[in-house]
Amino acid sequence: MNLETFYTLSYGLYIVCAQSEGKKNGYVANTVFQVTAEPSQLAISCNKDNLSAKVIAKSGFFSVSVLEQGASKDILGRFGYKSGKDFDKFEETQYFETLHGVPVVTEDCISWFVCKLTKTIDVGTHLLFIGEVLDGNFLNKEKTPLTYDYYRKARHGRAPKNAPTYIKEKEIKQQAVKSAAKNVVKSGQKWICQVCGYIYNPAEGDTEAGVAPGTSFEDLPDDWVCPVCGAEKADFEPYNKG
Ligand code: FE
């Protein structure tokens, strides 16, 4: 089986949110699709390990916001790669709440839907939630929706490991990093996060993490992680453009 064939399936990128007992959560999903028109129903696939799966099941409602092509890596990192278990994703996010208390992210999104959960199907690692659309509207008609293909190709993004579309690549990447590190002689070499697209620039360092400007990527501590998405050093590769 050639696993890369899965990349030829088309997906968009969305932020799915719900709230239960005062706990708001949301995550970046690429598996959102309309399953019926009368009534209008959407289906989403959510990993059982995600806090969002529990929150959606408990509350019985969820929202879907359609991300725009130029969505910032901040919002992708916040909702795509960090867990709501130890971090409030909504603190610095633009959103509103519906009458049912469903949070709807508006930041970097072009439209939104709010759904009432009508059916849950257990598909093994994931739950397939089906919801009837109660309301929806545009936020910005002029912008283009972000597709998963564009995210991968133009923005060098990758799926987090709980995504239904995740392909295990870590071991291959770790090897590549080791061999690339040997060939890099310039201490000013920039490195790019393969998960979210963040670029580590030695000239700037990572002062928030206590890394002084002038620190080469190789000299970063082993437990240093991407400041945007939390990916490990093994998820970076040399960046030679720009
Ligand atoms: Fe990152």
Tab-separated table of C-alpha atoms and ligand atoms in Angstrom:
chain	number	residue	atom	x	y	z
A	1	MET	CA	0.000	0.000	0.000
A	2	ASN	CA	1.370	3.415	-0.914
A	3	LEU	CA	0.294	5.580	2.038
A	4	GLU	CA	0.826	8.793	0.069
A	5	THR	CA	-2.275	8.008	-2.004
A	6	PHE	CA	-4.266	9.264	1.000
A	7	TYR	CA	-2.899	12.729	0.259
A	8	THR	CA	-4.883	12.755	-3.011
A	9	LEU	CA	-8.188	12.862	-1.121
A	10	SER	CA	-9.429	16.471	-0.882
A	11	TYR	CA	-10.163	18.089	2.481
A	12	GLY	CA	-10.632	21.542	3.917
A	13	LEU	CA	-9.408	22.783	7.285
A	14	TYR	CA	-11.855	23.788	9.982
A	15	ILE	CA	-12.029	24.675	13.660
A	16	VAL	CA	-14.596	22.537	15.473
A	17	CYS	CA	-15.721	23.789	18.911
A	18	ALA	CA	-18.025	22.815	21.745
A	19	GLN	CA	-18.651	23.747	25.381
A	20	SER	CA	-19.816	21.629	28.300
A	21	GLU	CA	-20.031	22.557	31.990
A	22	GLY	CA	-18.203	25.828	31.354
A	23	LYS	CA	-15.312	24.064	29.584
A	24	LYS	CA	-14.791	25.334	26.051
A	25	ASN	CA	-12.680	23.369	23.641
A	26	GLY	CA	-11.888	23.338	19.962
A	27	TYR	CA	-9.552	21.653	17.488
A	28	VAL	CA	-8.490	21.842	13.860
A	29	ALA	CA	-10.316	19.219	11.802
A	30	ASN	CA	-9.942	18.285	8.176
A	31	THR	CA	-12.703	15.688	8.146
A	32	VAL	CA	-15.859	17.796	7.992
A	33	PHE	CA	-18.409	17.079	5.291
A	34	GLN	CA	-22.056	17.627	4.480
A	35	VAL	CA	-23.919	14.309	4.549
A	36	THR	CA	-27.505	15.371	3.749
A	37	ALA	CA	-29.258	18.497	2.438
A	38	GLU	CA	-32.798	17.901	3.854
A	39	PRO	CA	-32.285	18.369	6.708
A	40	SER	CA	-28.790	19.876	6.375
A	41	GLN	CA	-26.430	17.644	8.321
A	42	LEU	CA	-22.666	17.776	8.780
A	43	ALA	CA	-20.411	14.919	9.879
A	44	ILE	CA	-17.098	15.334	11.692
A	45	SER	CA	-14.529	12.739	12.724
A	46	CYS	CA	-12.866	13.264	16.122
A	47	ASN	CA	-10.166	11.199	17.869
A	48	LYS	CA	-11.470	9.620	21.082
A	49	ASP	CA	-8.358	10.885	22.920
A	50	ASN	CA	-9.218	14.510	22.128
A	51	LEU	CA	-10.838	16.475	24.912
A	52	SER	CA	-13.199	17.819	22.213
A	53	ALA	CA	-14.740	14.377	21.681
A	54	LYS	CA	-15.867	14.290	25.317
A	55	VAL	CA	-17.065	17.900	25.248
A	56	ILE	CA	-19.108	17.403	22.043
A	57	ALA	CA	-20.669	14.163	23.336
A	58	LYS	CA	-21.622	15.804	26.639
A	59	SER	CA	-22.963	19.088	25.280
A	60	GLY	CA	-24.832	17.697	22.265
A	61	PHE	CA	-23.820	20.683	20.131
A	62	PHE	CA	-20.799	21.676	18.074
A	63	SER	CA	-19.711	24.479	15.761
A	64	VAL	CA	-17.630	24.365	12.587
A	65	SER	CA	-15.671	27.434	11.420
A	66	VAL	CA	-14.128	27.355	7.938
A	67	LEU	CA	-10.500	28.557	8.011
A	68	GLU	CA	-9.276	30.934	5.323
A	69	GLN	CA	-6.199	30.276	3.180
A	70	GLY	CA	-4.116	32.938	4.946
A	71	ALA	CA	-4.974	31.731	8.470
A	72	SER	CA	-2.117	32.581	10.849
A	73	LYS	CA	0.147	29.827	12.127
A	74	ASP	CA	-0.726	31.118	15.596
A	75	ILE	CA	-4.324	29.988	15.272
A	76	LEU	CA	-3.354	26.746	13.518
A	77	GLY	CA	-0.840	26.019	16.287
A	78	ARG	CA	-3.255	26.959	19.070
A	79	PHE	CA	-6.131	24.782	17.845
A	80	GLY	CA	-4.194	22.220	15.834
A	81	TYR	CA	-1.296	21.157	18.003
A	82	LYS	CA	-1.978	22.077	21.581
A	83	SER	CA	-4.263	20.239	23.969
A	84	GLY	CA	-7.078	22.098	25.715
A	85	LYS	CA	-6.337	19.846	28.691
A	86	ASP	CA	-3.487	22.117	29.791
A	87	PHE	CA	-4.080	25.369	27.946
A	88	ASP	CA	-6.988	27.792	27.349
A	89	LYS	CA	-7.173	28.040	23.564
A	90	PHE	CA	-9.843	30.745	23.707
A	91	GLU	CA	-8.021	33.279	25.849
A	92	GLU	CA	-6.445	35.067	22.889
A	93	THR	CA	-8.925	33.988	20.218
A	94	GLN	CA	-11.748	35.965	18.586
A	95	TYR	CA	-15.013	34.023	18.968
A	96	PHE	CA	-18.648	34.365	20.007
A	97	GLU	CA	-21.083	32.090	21.813
A	98	THR	CA	-24.497	31.030	20.494
A	99	LEU	CA	-27.689	30.859	22.570
A	100	HIS	CA	-26.878	27.193	23.272
A	101	GLY	CA	-23.464	28.253	24.614
A	102	VAL	CA	-21.544	26.888	21.645
A	103	PRO	CA	-18.293	28.791	21.030
A	104	VAL	CA	-17.769	29.768	17.384
A	105	VAL	CA	-14.283	30.889	16.302
A	106	THR	CA	-14.361	33.894	13.961
A	107	GLU	CA	-10.618	34.643	13.755
A	108	ASP	CA	-9.115	33.869	10.315
A	109	CYS	CA	-12.353	32.104	9.289
A	110	ILE	CA	-14.696	32.797	6.377
A	111	SER	CA	-17.932	31.174	7.582
A	112	TRP	CA	-19.430	29.143	10.426
A	113	PHE	CA	-22.104	26.545	11.215
A	114	VAL	CA	-23.707	25.485	14.486
A	115	CYS	CA	-25.032	21.920	14.747
A	116	LYS	CA	-27.139	19.879	17.138
A	117	LEU	CA	-25.670	16.411	17.586
A	118	THR	CA	-28.087	13.824	16.162
A	119	LYS	CA	-25.978	10.674	15.929
A	120	THR	CA	-22.604	9.328	17.105
A	121	ILE	CA	-20.933	6.432	15.321
A	122	ASP	CA	-17.970	4.616	16.882
A	123	VAL	CA	-15.412	3.960	14.145
A	124	GLY	CA	-12.573	2.593	16.288
A	125	THR	CA	-9.953	5.235	17.093
A	126	HIS	CA	-12.405	8.012	16.196
A	127	LEU	CA	-16.017	9.012	16.766
A	128	LEU	CA	-18.076	10.154	13.814
A	129	PHE	CA	-20.397	12.919	15.036
A	130	ILE	CA	-23.387	13.801	12.850
A	131	GLY	CA	-25.202	17.038	13.538
A	132	GLU	CA	-28.169	18.910	12.104
A	133	VAL	CA	-27.253	22.455	11.096
A	134	LEU	CA	-29.180	24.982	13.224
A	135	ASP	CA	-27.574	28.163	11.944
A	136	GLY	CA	-24.684	29.441	9.872
A	137	ASN	CA	-23.338	32.536	8.183
A	138	PHE	CA	-20.446	34.161	6.366
A	139	LEU	CA	-17.721	36.113	8.136
A	140	ASN	CA	-15.857	37.081	4.992
A	141	LYS	CA	-17.142	36.172	1.528
A	142	GLU	CA	-14.088	37.541	-0.279
A	143	LYS	CA	-11.554	35.078	1.089
A	144	THR	CA	-10.664	31.556	-0.067
A	145	PRO	CA	-11.110	28.499	2.158
A	146	LEU	CA	-7.906	26.801	3.316
A	147	THR	CA	-7.609	23.292	1.912
A	148	TYR	CA	-5.515	20.510	3.396
A	149	ASP	CA	-3.660	20.177	0.075
A	150	TYR	CA	-2.689	23.869	0.130
A	151	TYR	CA	-1.718	23.588	3.793
A	152	ARG	CA	0.611	20.663	3.021
A	153	LYS	CA	2.134	21.966	-0.214
A	154	ALA	CA	2.280	25.740	0.091
A	155	ARG	CA	2.573	26.017	3.853
A	156	HIS	CA	4.516	22.802	4.519
A	157	GLY	CA	1.979	21.810	7.167
A	158	ARG	CA	1.490	18.302	8.504
A	159	ALA	CA	-1.378	16.581	10.283
A	160	PRO	CA	-1.067	16.216	14.056
A	161	LYS	CA	-0.932	12.633	15.271
A	162	ASN	CA	-4.587	12.488	16.355
A	163	ALA	CA	-5.892	13.484	12.916
A	164	PRO	CA	-7.623	10.730	10.925
A	165	THR	CA	-5.256	11.542	8.053
A	166	TYR	CA	-2.013	11.355	10.056
A	167	ILE	CA	0.711	9.264	8.425
A	168	LYS	CA	3.531	8.029	10.641
A	169	GLU	CA	6.675	9.738	9.424
A	170	LYS	CA	8.562	10.532	12.594
A	171	GLU	CA	11.280	7.875	12.378
A	172	ILE	CA	12.104	8.822	8.809
A	173	LYS	CA	12.264	12.482	9.810
A	174	GLN	CA	14.519	11.838	12.801
A	175	GLN	CA	17.030	10.100	10.559
A	176	ALA	CA	16.902	12.953	8.072
A	177	VAL	CA	17.547	15.485	10.828
A	178	LYS	CA	20.581	13.571	12.054
A	179	SER	CA	22.156	13.375	8.617
A	180	ALA	CA	21.230	16.966	7.744
A	181	ALA	CA	22.770	18.234	11.007
A	182	LYS	CA	26.132	16.761	9.987
A	183	ASN	CA	26.106	18.623	6.686
A	184	VAL	CA	25.125	21.994	8.102
A	185	VAL	CA	28.237	24.017	8.791
A	186	LYS	CA	26.788	27.534	8.895
A	187	SER	CA	25.791	28.417	12.446
A	188	GLY	CA	23.311	30.918	10.943
A	189	GLN	CA	21.350	28.101	9.290
A	190	LYS	CA	17.581	28.533	9.698
A	191	TRP	CA	15.392	25.521	10.435
A	192	ILE	CA	11.684	25.101	9.643
A	193	CYS	CA	9.084	23.264	11.730
A	194	GLN	CA	7.545	20.597	9.498
A	195	VAL	CA	4.406	20.644	11.612
A	196	CYS	CA	3.368	24.300	11.563
A	197	GLY	CA	5.869	26.149	9.355
A	198	TYR	CA	7.556	28.160	12.135
A	199	ILE	CA	11.139	29.100	11.204
A	200	TYR	CA	13.868	29.058	13.842
A	201	ASN	CA	16.315	31.884	13.155
A	202	PRO	CA	19.608	31.629	15.123
A	203	ALA	CA	20.035	35.428	14.820
A	204	GLU	CA	16.884	35.878	16.909
A	205	GLY	CA	17.081	32.811	19.153
A	206	ASP	CA	13.960	32.044	21.217
A	207	THR	CA	14.154	34.537	24.045
A	208	GLU	CA	10.807	33.455	25.558
A	209	ALA	CA	12.307	29.997	26.087
A	210	GLY	CA	15.550	31.471	27.415
A	211	VAL	CA	17.512	30.847	24.203
A	212	ALA	CA	19.834	33.752	23.457
A	213	PRO	CA	20.126	35.283	19.967
A	214	GLY	CA	23.104	33.708	18.197
A	215	THR	CA	22.300	30.152	19.341
A	216	SER	CA	22.532	27.699	16.436
A	217	PHE	CA	19.765	25.122	16.002
A	218	GLU	CA	22.159	22.315	16.855
A	219	ASP	CA	22.999	24.006	20.152
A	220	LEU	CA	19.353	24.252	21.260
A	221	PRO	CA	18.650	22.010	24.246
A	222	ASP	CA	17.286	18.556	23.338
A	223	ASP	CA	13.999	19.298	25.106
A	224	TRP	CA	13.447	22.564	23.217
A	225	VAL	CA	10.117	22.564	21.336
A	226	CYS	CA	8.567	24.666	18.574
A	227	PRO	CA	7.183	27.836	20.247
A	228	VAL	CA	4.131	27.772	17.956
A	229	CYS	CA	2.962	24.155	17.929
A	230	GLY	CA	5.077	22.320	20.484
A	231	ALA	CA	6.760	20.003	17.947
A	232	GLU	CA	10.142	18.501	18.887
A	233	LYS	CA	13.531	19.292	17.319
A	234	ALA	CA	13.200	16.094	15.253
A	235	ASP	CA	10.269	17.705	13.454
A	236	PHE	CA	12.504	20.461	12.004
A	237	GLU	CA	14.561	20.498	8.837
A	238	PRO	CA	17.040	23.013	7.388
A	239	TYR	CA	15.343	25.965	5.707
A	240	ASN	CA	17.201	27.505	2.806
A	241	LYS	CA	14.687	29.875	1.195
A	242	GLY	CA	14.277	33.588	1.868
B	1	FE	FE	5.724	24.124	14.904
